[in-house]
Coordinates of N, CA and C in Angstrom, one line a residue:
M1 N 0.8 -1.2 0.0 CA 0.0 0.0 0.0 C 0.9 1.3 0.0
E2 N 2.0 1.2 0.7 CA 2.8 2.4 0.8 C 3.5 2.6 -0.6
L3 N 3.8 3.9 -0.9 CA 4.5 4.2 -2.1 C 6.0 4.0 -1.9
S4 N 6.7 3.7 -2.9 CA 8.2 3.8 -2.8 C 8.6 5.2 -2.6
F5 N 9.9 5.4 -2.2 CA 10.4 6.8 -2.0 C 10.3 7.5 -3.3
A6 N 10.8 6.9 -4.4 CA 10.8 7.6 -5.7 C 9.4 8.0 -6.2
A7 N 8.5 7.0 -6.0 CA 7.1 7.3 -6.4 C 6.4 8.3 -5.5
Y8 N 6.8 8.3 -4.3 CA 6.2 9.3 -3.3 C 6.7 10.7 -3.7
Q9 N 8.0 10.9 -3.9 CA 8.5 12.2 -4.3 C 7.9 12.7 -5.6
E10 N 7.8 11.8 -6.6 CA 7.2 12.2 -7.9 C 5.8 12.5 -7.8
R11 N 5.0 11.8 -7.0 CA 3.6 12.0 -6.8 C 3.4 13.4 -6.2
Q12 N 4.1 13.8 -5.1 CA 4.0 15.1 -4.5 C 4.2 16.2 -5.4
L13 N 5.3 16.1 -6.2 CA 5.7 17.2 -7.1 C 4.7 17.3 -8.3
L14 N 4.1 16.2 -8.7 CA 3.1 16.2 -9.8 C 1.8 16.9 -9.2
E15 N 1.5 16.7 -8.0 CA 0.2 17.2 -7.4 C 0.3 18.8 -7.4
I16 N 1.5 19.3 -7.2 CA 1.6 20.8 -7.1 C 1.9 21.4 -8.4
S17 N 2.0 20.7 -9.5 CA 2.3 21.2 -10.8 C 1.0 21.8 -11.4
P18 N 1.1 22.7 -12.4 CA -0.1 23.3 -12.9 C -1.1 22.2 -13.4
A19 N -0.6 21.2 -14.1 CA -1.5 20.1 -14.5 C -2.2 19.4 -13.4
G20 N -1.4 19.1 -12.3 CA -1.9 18.4 -11.2 C -3.0 19.3 -10.4
V21 N -2.7 20.6 -10.3 CA -3.7 21.4 -9.6 C -5.0 21.5 -10.4
A22 N -4.9 21.7 -11.7 CA -6.1 21.7 -12.6 C -6.9 20.4 -12.5
A23 N -6.2 19.3 -12.5 CA -6.9 18.0 -12.4 C -7.6 17.9 -11.1
R24 N -7.0 18.3 -10.0 CA -7.6 18.1 -8.7 C -8.8 19.1 -8.5
A25 N -8.6 20.3 -9.1 CA -9.7 21.3 -9.0 C -11.0 20.9 -9.5
A26 N -10.9 20.1 -10.6 CA -12.1 19.6 -11.3 C -12.9 18.6 -10.4
K27 N -12.3 18.1 -9.4 CA -12.9 17.1 -8.5 C -13.3 17.6 -7.1
L28 N -13.0 18.9 -6.9 CA -13.3 19.4 -5.5 C -14.8 19.4 -5.2
R29 N -15.1 19.1 -3.9 CA -16.5 19.0 -3.5 C -16.5 19.5 -2.0
P30 N -17.7 19.9 -1.5 CA -17.8 20.3 -0.1 C -17.5 19.2 0.8
A31 N -16.8 19.5 1.9 CA -16.4 18.5 2.9 C -17.6 18.3 3.9
E32 N -18.4 19.3 4.1 CA -19.5 19.2 5.0 C -19.0 19.0 6.5
Q33 N -17.9 19.6 6.8 CA -17.3 19.5 8.1 C -17.6 20.8 8.9
F34 N -17.9 21.9 8.2 CA -18.1 23.2 8.8 C -19.3 23.9 8.1
R35 N -19.9 24.8 8.8 CA -21.0 25.6 8.3 C -20.8 27.0 8.7
Y36 N -21.2 27.9 7.8 CA -21.0 29.4 8.1 C -22.3 29.8 8.7
Q37 N -22.3 30.3 9.9 CA -23.5 30.7 10.6 C -23.3 31.9 11.5
D38 N -24.2 32.9 11.3 CA -24.1 34.1 12.0 C -22.7 34.8 12.0
G39 N -22.1 34.8 10.8 CA -20.9 35.5 10.6 C -19.6 34.7 11.0
A40 N -19.8 33.4 11.3 CA -18.6 32.7 11.8 C -18.7 31.2 11.3
W41 N -17.6 30.6 11.2 CA -17.5 29.1 10.9 C -17.8 28.3 12.1
V42 N -18.7 27.3 12.0 CA -19.1 26.5 13.1 C -18.8 25.0 12.7
P43 N -18.0 24.3 13.5 CA -17.7 22.9 13.1 C -18.8 21.9 13.3
N44 N -18.9 21.0 12.4 CA -19.9 19.9 12.6 C -19.2 18.8 13.3
P45 N -19.9 18.0 14.2 CA -19.3 16.9 14.9 C -18.6 15.9 14.0
Y46 N -17.4 15.5 14.4 CA -16.7 14.5 13.7 C -15.7 13.9 14.7
V47 N -16.1 12.8 15.4 CA -15.3 12.4 16.6 C -14.3 11.3 16.2
G48 N -13.2 11.3 16.8 CA -12.2 10.3 16.5 C -10.9 10.5 17.2
H49 N -9.9 9.7 16.8 CA -8.5 9.8 17.2 C -7.6 9.6 16.0
A50 N -6.4 10.2 16.1 CA -5.3 10.0 15.1 C -4.0 10.1 15.8
V51 N -3.0 9.4 15.2 CA -1.6 9.5 15.6 C -1.0 10.6 14.7
V52 N -0.6 11.7 15.3 CA -0.2 12.9 14.5 C 1.1 13.5 15.1
T53 N 1.7 14.4 14.3 CA 2.7 15.3 14.8 C 2.1 16.7 14.6
M54 N 1.9 17.4 15.6 CA 1.4 18.8 15.5 C 2.5 19.8 15.1
V55 N 2.1 20.7 14.2 CA 3.1 21.6 13.8 C 3.7 22.5 15.0
G56 N 2.8 22.8 15.9 CA 3.1 23.6 17.0 C 3.8 22.9 18.2
S57 N 4.1 21.6 17.9 CA 4.7 20.8 19.1 C 6.1 21.1 19.4
T58 N 6.8 21.8 18.5 CA 8.2 22.2 18.8 C 8.5 23.6 18.4
P59 N 9.3 24.3 19.1 CA 9.6 25.7 18.8 C 10.3 25.8 17.4
A60 N 10.9 24.7 16.9 CA 11.6 24.7 15.7 C 10.7 25.0 14.5
N61 N 9.4 24.7 14.7 CA 8.4 24.9 13.7 C 7.8 26.3 13.7
A62 N 8.2 27.2 14.6 CA 7.6 28.5 14.7 C 7.7 29.3 13.4
P63 N 8.8 29.2 12.6 CA 8.8 29.9 11.3 C 7.7 29.3 10.3
L64 N 7.5 28.0 10.4 CA 6.5 27.4 9.6 C 5.1 27.8 9.9
V65 N 4.8 27.8 11.2 CA 3.5 28.3 11.7 C 3.2 29.7 11.2
S66 N 4.2 30.5 11.3 CA 4.0 31.9 10.8 C 3.8 31.9 9.3
A67 N 4.5 31.1 8.5 CA 4.4 31.1 7.1 C 3.1 30.5 6.7
L68 N 2.6 29.5 7.3 CA 1.3 28.9 7.0 C 0.2 29.8 7.3
S69 N 0.2 30.5 8.4 CA -0.8 31.5 8.7 C -0.9 32.6 7.7
S70 N 0.3 33.1 7.3 CA 0.3 34.2 6.3 C -0.2 33.7 4.9
L71 N 0.2 32.4 4.6 CA -0.2 31.9 3.3 C -1.7 31.7 3.3
Q72 N -2.3 31.2 4.4 CA -3.7 30.9 4.5 C -4.5 32.3 4.4
K73 N -4.0 33.3 5.1 CA -4.6 34.6 5.0 C -4.6 35.2 3.6
S74 N -3.4 35.1 3.0 CA -3.3 35.6 1.6 C -4.2 34.9 0.6
L75 N -4.3 33.6 0.8 CA -5.1 32.8 -0.1 C -6.6 33.2 0.0
L76 N -7.1 33.3 1.2 CA -8.5 33.7 1.4 C -8.8 35.1 0.9
E77 N -7.9 36.0 1.1 CA -8.1 37.4 0.7 C -8.1 37.5 -0.8
R78 N -7.4 36.6 -1.5 CA -7.3 36.7 -3.0 C -8.4 35.9 -3.7
L79 N -9.2 35.1 -2.9 CA -10.3 34.4 -3.5 C -11.5 35.3 -3.8
A80 N -12.1 35.1 -4.9 CA -13.3 35.8 -5.2 C -14.5 35.5 -4.3
S81 N -14.5 34.3 -3.8 CA -15.6 33.9 -2.8 C -14.9 33.2 -1.6
P82 N -14.4 34.0 -0.7 CA -13.7 33.5 0.4 C -14.4 32.5 1.3
R83 N -15.8 32.6 1.4 CA -16.5 31.7 2.2 C -16.6 30.3 1.6
T84 N -16.1 30.1 0.4 CA -16.0 28.7 -0.1 C -15.1 27.8 0.7
F85 N -14.1 28.4 1.4 CA -13.2 27.7 2.2 C -13.2 28.1 3.6
C86 N -13.3 27.0 4.5 CA -13.2 27.3 5.9 C -11.7 27.1 6.4
P87 N -11.1 28.2 6.8 CA -9.7 28.1 7.3 C -9.6 27.4 8.6
L88 N -8.6 26.6 8.8 CA -8.4 25.9 10.1 C -7.5 26.8 11.0
P89 N -7.8 26.7 12.3 CA -6.9 27.5 13.2 C -5.5 26.9 13.2
A90 N -4.5 27.8 13.4 CA -3.1 27.4 13.4 C -2.8 26.3 14.4
A91 N -3.5 26.3 15.5 CA -3.3 25.3 16.6 C -3.7 23.9 16.1
S92 N -4.4 23.8 15.0 CA -4.9 22.5 14.5 C -3.9 21.9 13.4
F93 N -3.0 22.7 12.9 CA -2.1 22.3 11.9 C -1.3 21.0 12.3
H94 N -1.3 20.0 11.5 CA -0.7 18.7 11.9 C -0.4 17.9 10.7
Q95 N 0.4 16.9 10.9 CA 0.7 15.8 9.9 C 0.1 14.5 10.6
T96 N -0.8 13.8 9.9 CA -1.2 12.5 10.3 C -0.1 11.5 10.0
I97 N 0.3 10.8 11.1 CA 1.3 9.7 10.9 C 0.6 8.4 10.7
A98 N -0.5 8.2 11.4 CA -1.4 7.0 11.2 C -2.8 7.3 11.6
N99 N -3.7 7.0 10.8 CA -5.1 7.1 11.1 C -5.6 6.0 12.0
T100 N -6.5 6.3 12.9 CA -7.1 5.2 13.7 C -8.6 5.1 13.3
L101 N -9.5 5.5 14.2 CA -10.9 5.3 14.0 C -11.6 6.7 14.2
S102 N -12.6 6.9 13.3 CA -13.4 8.2 13.4 C -14.8 8.0 13.0
A103 N -15.6 9.0 13.4 CA -17.0 9.0 12.9 C -17.8 7.7 13.3
D104 N -18.4 7.1 12.3 CA -19.2 5.9 12.5 C -18.4 4.7 13.1
K105 N -17.2 4.6 12.5 CA -16.3 3.5 13.0 C -15.9 3.7 14.5
H106 N -15.7 4.9 14.8 CA -15.3 5.2 16.2 C -16.5 4.9 17.1
Q107 N -17.7 5.2 16.7 CA -18.9 5.0 17.5 C -19.1 3.5 17.7
R108 N -19.0 2.7 16.6 CA -19.3 1.3 16.6 C -18.2 0.5 17.3
L109 N -16.9 0.8 17.0 CA -15.8 0.0 17.5 C -15.2 0.4 18.8
V110 N -15.5 1.7 19.2 CA -15.0 2.1 20.5 C -16.1 2.4 21.5
V111 N -17.0 3.3 21.1 CA -18.0 3.7 22.1 C -19.0 2.6 22.4
D112 N -19.5 1.9 21.3 CA -20.5 0.9 21.5 C -19.9 -0.3 22.2
R113 N -18.6 -0.5 22.1 CA -18.0 -1.7 22.8 C -17.5 -1.3 24.2
G114 N -17.8 -0.1 24.6 CA -17.5 0.3 26.0 C -16.0 0.6 26.2
L115 N -15.3 0.9 25.2 CA -13.8 1.1 25.2 C -13.4 2.5 25.3
G116 N -14.3 3.5 25.4 CA -14.0 4.9 25.4 C -12.9 5.3 26.3
A117 N -12.9 4.8 27.6 CA -11.9 5.2 28.6 C -10.6 4.6 28.3
E118 N -10.5 3.4 27.9 CA -9.2 2.7 27.8 C -8.6 2.7 26.4
Y119 N -9.4 3.1 25.4 CA -8.9 3.1 24.0 C -7.6 3.9 23.8
P120 N -7.5 5.1 24.3 CA -6.2 5.8 24.1 C -5.0 5.1 24.6
A121 N -5.1 4.5 25.8 CA -4.0 3.7 26.4 C -3.7 2.5 25.6
I122 N -4.7 1.8 25.1 CA -4.4 0.6 24.3 C -3.7 0.9 23.1
V123 N -4.0 2.0 22.4 CA -3.4 2.5 21.2 C -1.9 2.8 21.5
T124 N -1.7 3.7 22.5 CA -0.3 4.2 22.7 C 0.6 3.2 23.4
N125 N 0.0 2.2 24.1 CA 0.9 1.2 24.7 C 1.6 0.4 23.6
T126 N 1.1 0.4 22.4 CA 1.8 -0.3 21.3 C 3.1 0.4 20.9
F127 N 3.2 1.7 21.2 CA 4.4 2.4 20.8 C 5.7 1.8 21.4
S128 N 5.6 1.3 22.7 CA 6.8 0.8 23.3 C 7.3 -0.5 22.7
D129 N 6.5 -1.2 21.9 CA 6.9 -2.4 21.2 C 7.4 -2.1 19.8
I130 N 7.4 -0.9 19.3 CA 8.0 -0.5 18.0 C 9.5 -0.3 18.2
P131 N 10.3 -1.0 17.5 CA 11.8 -0.9 17.7 C 12.2 0.6 17.6
A132 N 12.9 1.0 18.6 CA 13.4 2.4 18.6 C 14.4 2.6 17.5
L133 N 14.4 3.8 16.9 CA 15.3 4.2 15.8 C 16.5 4.8 16.4
A134 N 17.7 4.5 15.9 CA 18.9 5.0 16.3 C 18.9 6.5 16.2
A135 N 19.6 7.2 17.1 CA 19.6 8.7 17.1 C 20.2 9.2 15.8
R136 N 19.5 10.0 15.1 CA 19.9 10.5 13.8 C 19.6 12.0 13.7
E137 N 19.7 12.6 12.5 CA 19.4 14.0 12.4 C 17.8 14.1 12.6
A138 N 17.4 15.3 13.0 CA 16.0 15.6 13.2 C 15.2 15.2 11.9
L139 N 14.1 14.6 12.1 CA 13.2 14.3 10.9 C 12.5 15.5 10.4
T140 N 12.7 15.8 9.2 CA 12.0 17.0 8.6 C 11.4 16.7 7.2
M141 N 10.4 17.4 6.9 CA 9.8 17.5 5.5 C 10.0 18.9 5.0
R142 N 10.3 18.9 3.7 CA 10.3 20.2 3.0 C 9.0 20.5 2.4
M143 N 8.3 21.5 2.8 CA 7.0 21.8 2.3 C 7.1 22.6 0.9
V144 N 6.6 22.0 -0.1 CA 6.9 22.4 -1.5 C 5.8 23.1 -2.3
G145 N 4.5 23.0 -1.8 CA 3.5 23.7 -2.6 C 2.1 23.3 -2.2
L146 N 1.2 24.2 -2.6 CA -0.2 23.9 -2.3 C -0.8 22.9 -3.2
S147 N -1.7 22.1 -2.7 CA -2.4 21.0 -3.5 C -3.9 21.1 -3.1
L148 N -4.7 20.6 -4.0 CA -6.2 20.5 -3.7 C -6.4 19.0 -3.7
F149 N -7.1 18.5 -2.6 CA -7.4 17.1 -2.5 C -8.8 16.8 -2.0
G150 N -9.7 16.6 -3.0 CA -11.0 16.1 -2.7 C -11.9 17.2 -2.0
T151 N -11.7 17.4 -0.7 CA -12.5 18.4 0.0 C -11.7 19.4 0.7
A152 N -10.4 19.5 0.4 CA -9.6 20.4 1.2 C -8.4 20.9 0.4
L153 N -7.7 21.9 1.0 CA -6.5 22.5 0.4 C -5.4 22.4 1.5
G154 N -4.2 22.0 1.0 CA -3.1 22.0 2.0 C -1.8 22.0 1.3
L155 N -0.8 22.1 2.2 CA 0.6 22.2 1.7 C 1.2 20.8 1.7
L156 N 1.9 20.4 0.6 CA 2.5 19.1 0.5 C 4.0 19.1 0.9
G157 N 4.4 17.9 1.4 CA 5.8 17.8 1.8 C 6.6 16.7 1.1
I158 N 7.8 16.9 0.9 CA 8.7 15.9 0.4 C 9.9 15.7 1.4
F159 N 10.7 14.7 1.2 CA 11.8 14.4 2.1 C 13.1 14.6 1.3
D160 N 14.0 15.4 1.9 CA 15.3 15.6 1.3 C 16.2 14.4 1.4
R161 N 15.9 13.6 2.4 CA 16.7 12.3 2.6 C 15.7 11.2 2.7
E162 N 16.0 10.2 1.9 CA 15.2 9.0 1.8 C 15.0 8.3 3.1
E163 N 16.1 8.4 3.9 CA 16.0 7.8 5.3 C 14.9 8.3 6.1
G164 N 14.6 9.6 6.0 CA 13.5 10.2 6.7 C 12.1 9.6 6.3
F165 N 11.9 9.4 5.1 CA 10.7 8.8 4.6 C 10.5 7.4 5.2
H166 N 11.6 6.6 5.2 CA 11.5 5.3 5.7 C 11.3 5.3 7.3
R167 N 11.7 6.3 7.9 CA 11.5 6.4 9.4 C 10.0 6.5 9.7
V168 N 9.3 7.2 8.8 CA 7.8 7.3 9.0 C 7.2 5.9 8.7
L169 N 7.6 5.3 7.6 CA 7.0 4.0 7.3 C 7.4 2.9 8.3
H170 N 8.5 3.1 8.9 CA 8.9 2.2 10.0 C 7.8 2.2 11.1
F171 N 7.4 3.4 11.5 CA 6.4 3.5 12.5 C 5.1 2.9 12.0
R172 N 4.7 3.3 10.8 CA 3.4 2.8 10.3 C 3.3 1.3 10.1
D173 N 4.4 0.7 9.7 CA 4.4 -0.7 9.5 C 4.3 -1.5 10.8
H174 N 5.0 -1.1 11.8 CA 4.9 -1.7 13.1 C 3.5 -1.4 13.8
F175 N 3.1 -0.2 13.7 CA 1.8 0.2 14.3 C 0.6 -0.6 13.7
Y176 N 0.5 -0.5 12.4 CA -0.6 -1.3 11.8 C -0.5 -2.8 11.9
G177 N 0.7 -3.2 12.1 CA 1.0 -4.7 12.2 C 0.8 -5.2 13.6
D178 N 0.5 -4.4 14.5 CA 0.3 -4.8 15.9 C -1.0 -5.5 16.1
G179 N -1.1 -6.6 16.8 CA -2.3 -7.4 16.9 C -3.3 -6.6 17.8
R180 N -2.9 -5.8 18.7 CA -3.8 -5.0 19.6 C -4.5 -3.9 18.7
V181 N -3.8 -3.4 17.8 CA -4.3 -2.4 16.9 C -5.3 -3.0 16.0
A182 N -5.0 -4.2 15.4 CA -5.9 -4.9 14.5 C -7.2 -5.3 15.3
A183 N -7.0 -5.7 16.5 CA -8.2 -6.1 17.3 C -9.2 -5.0 17.6
L184 N -8.7 -3.8 17.6 CA -9.6 -2.6 17.7 C -10.3 -2.3 16.4
G185 N -9.9 -2.9 15.3 CA -10.5 -2.6 14.0 C -9.8 -1.5 13.2
I186 N -8.6 -1.2 13.7 CA -7.8 -0.1 13.0 C -7.1 -0.8 11.9
Q187 N -7.2 -0.2 10.7 CA -6.6 -0.7 9.5 C -5.9 0.4 8.7
R188 N -4.9 0.0 8.0 CA -4.2 0.9 7.1 C -5.0 1.0 5.8
T189 N -5.6 2.2 5.5 CA -6.5 2.3 4.4 C -5.9 3.1 3.2
R190 N -4.8 3.8 3.5 CA -4.2 4.6 2.4 C -2.7 4.8 2.7
P191 N -1.9 5.1 1.7 CA -0.5 5.3 1.9 C -0.2 6.6 2.6
F192 N 1.0 6.7 3.2 CA 1.4 8.0 3.8 C 1.6 9.0 2.8
I193 N 1.0 10.2 3.0 CA 1.1 11.4 2.2 C 1.4 12.6 3.1
G194 N 2.6 13.2 2.9 CA 3.0 14.3 3.7 C 2.2 15.6 3.4
H195 N 1.4 16.1 4.3 CA 0.6 17.3 4.0 C 0.2 17.9 5.3
I196 N -0.1 19.2 5.2 CA -0.7 20.0 6.3 C -2.0 20.6 5.7
T197 N -3.1 20.2 6.2 CA -4.4 20.8 5.8 C -4.6 22.2 6.3
L198 N -4.9 23.2 5.4 CA -5.1 24.6 5.8 C -6.5 25.0 5.8
A199 N -7.3 24.4 4.9 CA -8.7 24.8 4.8 C -9.6 23.7 4.2
Y200 N -10.9 23.7 4.5 CA -11.8 22.7 3.9 C -12.7 23.4 2.9
V201 N -13.1 22.8 1.9 CA -14.0 23.3 0.9 C -15.4 23.1 1.5
E202 N -16.2 24.2 1.5 CA -17.6 24.1 2.1 C -18.6 24.7 1.2
R203 N -18.3 24.9 0.0 CA -19.3 25.4 -1.0 C -19.0 24.9 -2.4
E204 N -20.0 24.5 -3.2 CA -19.8 24.1 -4.5 C -19.1 25.2 -5.3
L205 N -18.2 24.9 -6.2 CA -17.5 25.9 -7.0 C -18.1 25.7 -8.5
D206 N -18.4 26.9 -9.1 CA -18.7 26.8 -10.5 C -17.4 26.9 -11.3
D207 N -17.6 26.8 -12.6 CA -16.4 26.7 -13.5 C -15.5 27.9 -13.3
A208 N -16.1 29.1 -13.2 CA -15.3 30.3 -13.1 C -14.5 30.3 -11.8
A209 N -15.1 29.8 -10.7 CA -14.4 29.8 -9.4 C -13.3 28.8 -9.4
R210 N -13.5 27.6 -10.1 CA -12.5 26.6 -10.1 C -11.3 27.2 -10.9
A211 N -11.6 27.8 -12.0 CA -10.5 28.4 -12.9 C -9.7 29.4 -12.1
Q212 N -10.4 30.3 -11.3 CA -9.7 31.3 -10.6 C -8.9 30.7 -9.5
L213 N -9.4 29.6 -8.8 CA -8.7 28.9 -7.8 C -7.4 28.3 -8.4
V214 N -7.5 27.7 -9.5 CA -6.3 27.0 -10.1 C -5.3 28.1 -10.4
D215 N -5.6 29.2 -11.0 CA -4.7 30.3 -11.3 C -4.0 30.8 -10.0
L216 N -4.8 30.9 -8.9 CA -4.3 31.4 -7.7 C -3.3 30.4 -7.0
V217 N -3.7 29.2 -7.0 CA -2.8 28.2 -6.4 C -1.5 28.0 -7.2
I218 N -1.6 28.1 -8.5 CA -0.3 28.0 -9.4 C 0.6 29.2 -9.1
S219 N 0.0 30.4 -8.9 CA 0.7 31.6 -8.6 C 1.4 31.5 -7.3
I220 N 0.6 31.0 -6.3 CA 1.2 30.9 -4.9 C 2.3 29.8 -4.9
N221 N 2.2 28.8 -5.7 CA 3.2 27.7 -5.7 C 4.5 28.3 -6.4
R222 N 4.4 29.2 -7.3 CA 5.6 29.8 -7.8 C 6.3 30.6 -6.7
E223 N 5.6 31.3 -5.9 CA 6.1 32.0 -4.7 C 6.8 31.0 -3.7
L224 N 6.1 29.9 -3.4 CA 6.6 29.0 -2.5 C 7.9 28.3 -2.9
A225 N 8.0 28.2 -4.3 CA 9.2 27.5 -4.8 C 10.5 28.3 -4.4
L226 N 10.3 29.6 -4.1 CA 11.4 30.5 -3.8 C 11.7 30.4 -2.3
Q227 N 10.9 29.8 -1.5 CA 11.0 29.7 -0.1 C 11.7 28.3 0.3
N228 N 12.0 28.2 1.6 CA 12.6 27.0 2.1 C 11.9 26.6 3.4
L229 N 10.7 26.1 3.3 CA 9.9 25.8 4.5 C 10.1 24.4 4.9
H230 N 10.5 24.2 6.2 CA 10.7 22.9 6.7 C 9.8 22.6 7.9
F231 N 9.3 21.4 8.0 CA 8.4 20.9 9.0 C 9.2 19.9 9.8
H232 N 9.5 20.2 11.1 CA 10.2 19.3 12.0 C 9.2 18.4 12.6
L233 N 9.5 17.1 12.6 CA 8.6 16.1 13.1 C 9.3 15.3 14.2
P234 N 9.3 15.8 15.4 CA 10.1 15.1 16.5 C 9.5 13.8 17.0
A235 N 8.2 13.7 17.0 CA 7.5 12.6 17.6 C 6.1 12.4 17.1
A236 N 5.6 11.2 17.2 CA 4.2 10.9 16.9 C 3.4 10.7 18.2
E237 N 2.2 11.3 18.3 CA 1.4 11.2 19.5 C 0.0 11.0 19.1
L238 N -0.8 10.4 20.0 CA -2.2 10.2 19.8 C -2.9 11.5 20.3
R239 N -3.9 12.0 19.4 CA -4.7 13.1 19.8 C -6.2 12.7 19.5
S240 N -7.1 13.3 20.3 CA -8.5 13.0 20.0 C -9.1 14.3 19.4
Y241 N -10.2 14.1 18.7 CA -10.9 15.3 18.2 C -12.4 15.1 18.2
R242 N -13.1 16.2 18.5 CA -14.6 16.2 18.4 C -15.0 16.8 17.1
H243 N -14.1 17.5 16.4 CA -14.3 18.0 15.1 C -12.9 18.3 14.5
L244 N -12.8 18.7 13.3 CA -11.5 18.8 12.6 C -10.8 20.1 12.7
A245 N -11.2 20.9 13.7 CA -10.5 22.1 14.0 C -9.8 22.1 15.4
E246 N -9.9 20.9 16.0 CA -9.4 20.9 17.4 C -8.8 19.5 17.7
F247 N -7.6 19.4 18.1 CA -6.9 18.1 18.4 C -6.4 18.2 19.8
T248 N -7.0 17.3 20.7 CA -6.7 17.4 22.1 C -5.7 16.4 22.5
P249 N -4.6 16.8 23.2 CA -3.5 15.9 23.6 C -3.8 15.0 24.8
F250 N -3.0 14.0 25.0 CA -3.1 13.1 26.1 C -1.7 13.2 26.8
P251 N -1.4 14.2 27.6 CA -0.1 14.4 28.2 C 0.5 13.3 28.9
S252 N -0.3 12.4 29.5 CA 0.2 11.3 30.3 C 0.5 10.1 29.5
L253 N 0.2 10.1 28.2 CA 0.4 8.9 27.4 C 1.7 9.0 26.6
P254 N 2.3 7.8 26.3 CA 3.6 7.9 25.6 C 3.5 8.4 24.2
Q255 N 4.6 8.9 23.7 CA 4.8 9.3 22.3 C 5.9 8.4 21.7
F256 N 6.0 8.4 20.4 CA 7.0 7.7 19.7 C 8.0 8.7 19.1
R257 N 9.3 8.6 19.4 CA 10.2 9.5 18.8 C 10.5 9.0 17.4
L258 N 10.2 9.9 16.4 CA 10.4 9.6 15.0 C 11.9 9.7 14.6

């Protein structure tokens, strides 16, 4: 299921190319995760957990947080219909390292089975059985451009060192291969894709709006190509969410050093 390193790098760069952006824009649809009400965005319930690295988890990412916030603001200001996209708060910016359970699956496999209280510990107790990685350079992704994906818009990342890519896959392979994780109903459903979601689509776009969005994203990607934005990923941790704008930590539970 996972991409090879070469295929991953090629895929990410294709997605942010003019042709890739245009192809994805044609398939955009509303996420139905947020609604605009009384002059503000209101999240719809979407309950679950995910193993993530939060952008704000280390001071080393402070320049990236600032750049992402500026980029998000610039994008929305330059859109003809800014309410088409719901911007996410900077505190929610993250990279998903491994998906677990959400929405209906979370209700059926966690809540209905009476596992709500113990579920986070069951998931994170598996971390100690994943072979530790030898101390190496800090794991980073280079964030290379905006991409459109289904119901959202975000910044894609590539790895300057192949070893970094395989460190992420090391965690995913052992995590999804753990019998306790499998018993919970957690499955690997998609390959790892490095990205930080910045906004969700929450309104249908007509042809003119799609064309304007494509031109804007291509223009922004030309600007991003001149920057050198790095995302430091020191550790993977479990977080819970009631909706997709808020990720709550478990300070007493273990993390995995990437």
